[in-house]
Amino acid sequence: VGGAGTLTFGGVSIHFNQAHSRTVIIDCENQTILDNTGVNVANKADIFLKFPELPNGGSTISWNGSLSAVKVTPNWWQP
């Protein structure tokens, strides 16, 4: 994601309160929010409740504000 606004997925909202031009990577498994250079930018986001988890099957993803794009990269782990 990039820009300012709210991203909602897995029933959880993450509000990005500062506009930025860099790509932001939300890693729900490791509970980090990094820019594309690896810098922690979690201080520019408000996470309500907890980091989201996407259940098996379909999930609704929505965003508003000036967020320019959302890309989901599966990070499945199977033993």
Short mmCIF file of N, CA and C in Angstrom, two decimals:
data_model
loop_
_atom_site.label_atom_id
_atom_site.label_comp_id
_atom_site.label_asym_id
_atom_site.label_seq_id
_atom_site.Cartn_x
_atom_site.Cartn_y
_atom_site.Cartn_z
N VAL A 1 0.84 -1.18 0.00
CA VAL A 1 0.00 0.00 0.00
C VAL A 1 0.88 1.24 0.00
N GLY A 2 0.36 2.33 -0.42
CA GLY A 2 1.07 3.59 -0.38
C GLY A 2 0.06 4.71 -0.28
N GLY A 3 0.36 5.77 0.46
CA GLY A 3 -0.55 6.88 0.63
C GLY A 3 -1.07 6.94 2.04
N ALA A 4 -2.19 7.65 2.24
CA ALA A 4 -2.83 7.75 3.55
C ALA A 4 -4.26 7.28 3.40
N GLY A 5 -4.76 6.59 4.40
CA GLY A 5 -6.12 6.09 4.37
C GLY A 5 -6.24 4.85 5.22
N THR A 6 -7.32 4.12 5.01
CA THR A 6 -7.58 2.93 5.82
C THR A 6 -7.66 1.70 4.93
N LEU A 7 -6.95 0.66 5.32
CA LEU A 7 -6.99 -0.63 4.66
C LEU A 7 -7.68 -1.60 5.61
N THR A 8 -8.68 -2.31 5.13
CA THR A 8 -9.40 -3.26 5.96
C THR A 8 -9.37 -4.63 5.30
N PHE A 9 -8.91 -5.61 6.06
CA PHE A 9 -8.93 -7.00 5.58
C PHE A 9 -8.88 -7.92 6.78
N GLY A 10 -9.46 -9.09 6.61
CA GLY A 10 -9.53 -10.04 7.72
C GLY A 10 -10.31 -9.47 8.90
N GLY A 11 -11.23 -8.53 8.63
CA GLY A 11 -12.04 -7.93 9.69
C GLY A 11 -11.29 -6.92 10.55
N VAL A 12 -10.08 -6.53 10.15
CA VAL A 12 -9.26 -5.61 10.92
C VAL A 12 -8.91 -4.40 10.05
N SER A 13 -8.95 -3.21 10.64
CA SER A 13 -8.60 -1.99 9.92
C SER A 13 -7.22 -1.49 10.34
N ILE A 14 -6.45 -1.07 9.36
CA ILE A 14 -5.16 -0.43 9.60
C ILE A 14 -5.25 0.95 8.96
N HIS A 15 -5.10 1.99 9.78
CA HIS A 15 -5.19 3.35 9.28
C HIS A 15 -3.79 3.92 9.12
N PHE A 16 -3.46 4.34 7.91
CA PHE A 16 -2.18 4.99 7.65
C PHE A 16 -2.41 6.49 7.77
N ASN A 17 -1.85 7.08 8.83
CA ASN A 17 -2.15 8.46 9.15
C ASN A 17 -1.20 9.47 8.54
N GLN A 18 -0.21 9.02 7.80
CA GLN A 18 0.69 9.92 7.12
C GLN A 18 0.87 9.45 5.69
N ALA A 19 0.74 10.38 4.77
CA ALA A 19 0.95 10.03 3.37
C ALA A 19 2.42 9.72 3.14
N HIS A 20 2.68 8.76 2.33
CA HIS A 20 4.05 8.41 1.98
C HIS A 20 4.03 7.87 0.56
N SER A 21 5.14 7.99 -0.11
CA SER A 21 5.19 7.56 -1.51
C SER A 21 5.80 6.18 -1.67
N ARG A 22 6.30 5.60 -0.60
CA ARG A 22 6.93 4.30 -0.69
C ARG A 22 5.91 3.17 -0.56
N THR A 23 6.30 2.03 -1.05
CA THR A 23 5.51 0.83 -0.85
C THR A 23 5.62 0.43 0.61
N VAL A 24 4.52 -0.02 1.18
CA VAL A 24 4.51 -0.48 2.56
C VAL A 24 4.15 -1.95 2.56
N ILE A 25 4.91 -2.73 3.32
CA ILE A 25 4.70 -4.18 3.40
C ILE A 25 4.16 -4.50 4.79
N ILE A 26 2.95 -5.05 4.81
CA ILE A 26 2.33 -5.46 6.07
C ILE A 26 2.53 -6.97 6.19
N ASP A 27 3.33 -7.37 7.15
CA ASP A 27 3.61 -8.78 7.38
C ASP A 27 2.83 -9.21 8.62
N CYS A 28 1.68 -9.83 8.40
CA CYS A 28 0.81 -10.19 9.52
C CYS A 28 1.41 -11.29 10.38
N GLU A 29 2.15 -12.20 9.77
CA GLU A 29 2.74 -13.30 10.53
C GLU A 29 3.77 -12.76 11.53
N ASN A 30 4.62 -11.84 11.07
CA ASN A 30 5.66 -11.28 11.94
C ASN A 30 5.22 -10.00 12.64
N GLN A 31 4.01 -9.55 12.33
CA GLN A 31 3.41 -8.34 12.92
C GLN A 31 4.34 -7.13 12.77
N THR A 32 4.72 -6.89 11.51
CA THR A 32 5.55 -5.73 11.18
C THR A 32 4.94 -4.96 10.03
N ILE A 33 5.27 -3.67 9.97
CA ILE A 33 4.91 -2.82 8.84
C ILE A 33 6.20 -2.13 8.42
N LEU A 34 6.68 -2.49 7.24
CA LEU A 34 7.95 -1.99 6.75
C LEU A 34 7.77 -1.29 5.40
N ASP A 35 8.66 -0.34 5.10
CA ASP A 35 8.65 0.19 3.75
C ASP A 35 9.51 -0.73 2.88
N ASN A 36 9.58 -0.42 1.59
CA ASN A 36 10.28 -1.33 0.68
C ASN A 36 11.80 -1.34 0.86
N THR A 37 12.33 -0.50 1.75
CA THR A 37 13.76 -0.55 2.06
C THR A 37 14.02 -1.29 3.36
N GLY A 38 12.96 -1.77 4.03
CA GLY A 38 13.10 -2.51 5.27
C GLY A 38 13.01 -1.67 6.52
N VAL A 39 12.69 -0.37 6.36
CA VAL A 39 12.56 0.53 7.51
C VAL A 39 11.18 0.34 8.14
N ASN A 40 11.14 0.21 9.46
CA ASN A 40 9.89 0.05 10.20
C ASN A 40 9.10 1.36 10.13
N VAL A 41 7.89 1.30 9.60
CA VAL A 41 7.04 2.48 9.50
C VAL A 41 5.74 2.30 10.29
N ALA A 42 5.76 1.39 11.27
CA ALA A 42 4.57 1.13 12.07
C ALA A 42 4.11 2.38 12.80
N ASN A 43 5.02 3.33 13.06
CA ASN A 43 4.63 4.56 13.74
C ASN A 43 3.77 5.45 12.86
N LYS A 44 3.64 5.13 11.59
CA LYS A 44 2.80 5.90 10.68
C LYS A 44 1.44 5.23 10.47
N ALA A 45 1.18 4.18 11.25
CA ALA A 45 -0.07 3.43 11.09
C ALA A 45 -0.68 3.15 12.45
N ASP A 46 -2.00 3.15 12.48
CA ASP A 46 -2.74 2.76 13.67
C ASP A 46 -3.41 1.43 13.36
N ILE A 47 -3.11 0.43 14.16
CA ILE A 47 -3.73 -0.87 13.97
C ILE A 47 -4.75 -1.05 15.07
N PHE A 48 -5.99 -1.24 14.67
CA PHE A 48 -7.07 -1.40 15.62
C PHE A 48 -7.25 -2.89 15.90
N LEU A 49 -7.23 -3.26 17.15
CA LEU A 49 -7.37 -4.63 17.63
C LEU A 49 -6.08 -5.42 17.50
N LYS A 50 -5.79 -5.97 16.33
CA LYS A 50 -4.63 -6.83 16.14
C LYS A 50 -4.32 -6.90 14.65
N PHE A 51 -3.21 -7.55 14.33
CA PHE A 51 -2.91 -7.77 12.92
C PHE A 51 -3.93 -8.77 12.37
N PRO A 52 -4.36 -8.56 11.14
CA PRO A 52 -5.39 -9.44 10.58
C PRO A 52 -4.85 -10.83 10.24
N GLU A 53 -5.76 -11.76 10.20
CA GLU A 53 -5.48 -13.11 9.70
C GLU A 53 -6.52 -13.39 8.63
N LEU A 54 -6.07 -13.87 7.50
CA LEU A 54 -7.00 -14.20 6.43
C LEU A 54 -7.33 -15.68 6.51
N PRO A 55 -8.60 -16.01 6.73
CA PRO A 55 -8.98 -17.41 6.82
C PRO A 55 -8.97 -18.06 5.44
N ASN A 56 -9.01 -19.39 5.42
CA ASN A 56 -9.13 -20.10 4.15
C ASN A 56 -10.39 -19.65 3.45
N GLY A 57 -10.35 -19.62 2.14
CA GLY A 57 -11.50 -19.20 1.36
C GLY A 57 -11.41 -17.74 1.02
N GLY A 58 -12.53 -17.13 0.75
CA GLY A 58 -12.58 -15.73 0.33
C GLY A 58 -12.51 -14.76 1.48
N SER A 59 -11.92 -13.61 1.23
CA SER A 59 -11.86 -12.54 2.22
C SER A 59 -12.10 -11.21 1.50
N THR A 60 -12.78 -10.31 2.18
CA THR A 60 -13.02 -8.98 1.63
C THR A 60 -11.87 -8.07 2.01
N ILE A 61 -11.35 -7.36 1.01
CA ILE A 61 -10.29 -6.38 1.23
C ILE A 61 -10.79 -5.06 0.67
N SER A 62 -10.73 -4.01 1.49
CA SER A 62 -11.18 -2.70 1.02
C SER A 62 -10.22 -1.63 1.51
N TRP A 63 -10.22 -0.49 0.83
CA TRP A 63 -9.39 0.62 1.25
C TRP A 63 -10.03 1.92 0.81
N ASN A 64 -9.61 3.00 1.46
CA ASN A 64 -10.12 4.33 1.11
C ASN A 64 -9.00 5.35 1.29
N GLY A 65 -9.33 6.61 1.10
CA GLY A 65 -8.32 7.65 1.20
C GLY A 65 -7.47 7.68 -0.05
N SER A 66 -6.20 8.02 0.11
CA SER A 66 -5.32 8.12 -1.05
C SER A 66 -4.43 6.90 -1.24
N LEU A 67 -4.81 5.77 -0.63
CA LEU A 67 -4.06 4.53 -0.88
C LEU A 67 -4.17 4.22 -2.37
N SER A 68 -3.06 3.99 -3.00
CA SER A 68 -3.06 3.87 -4.46
C SER A 68 -3.25 2.46 -4.97
N ALA A 69 -2.87 1.46 -4.20
CA ALA A 69 -2.99 0.08 -4.65
C ALA A 69 -2.81 -0.86 -3.47
N VAL A 70 -3.33 -2.05 -3.62
CA VAL A 70 -3.14 -3.10 -2.62
C VAL A 70 -2.78 -4.37 -3.37
N LYS A 71 -1.72 -5.03 -2.94
CA LYS A 71 -1.31 -6.30 -3.52
C LYS A 71 -1.18 -7.30 -2.39
N VAL A 72 -1.81 -8.44 -2.55
CA VAL A 72 -1.75 -9.49 -1.53
C VAL A 72 -0.82 -10.59 -2.04
N THR A 73 0.18 -10.91 -1.23
CA THR A 73 1.09 -11.99 -1.55
C THR A 73 0.91 -13.09 -0.51
N PRO A 74 0.41 -14.25 -0.92
CA PRO A 74 0.21 -15.34 0.04
C PRO A 74 1.53 -15.73 0.70
N ASN A 75 1.45 -16.00 1.98
CA ASN A 75 2.62 -16.41 2.74
C ASN A 75 2.25 -17.66 3.53
N TRP A 76 1.72 -18.64 2.81
CA TRP A 76 1.23 -19.84 3.47
C TRP A 76 2.39 -20.67 3.95
N TRP A 77 2.17 -21.30 5.07
CA TRP A 77 3.15 -22.23 5.61
C TRP A 77 2.47 -23.55 5.82
N GLN A 78 3.04 -24.59 5.28
CA GLN A 78 2.47 -25.92 5.48
C GLN A 78 3.57 -26.84 5.95
N PRO A 79 3.31 -27.61 7.03
CA PRO A 79 4.34 -28.54 7.54
C PRO A 79 4.60 -29.67 6.57
#
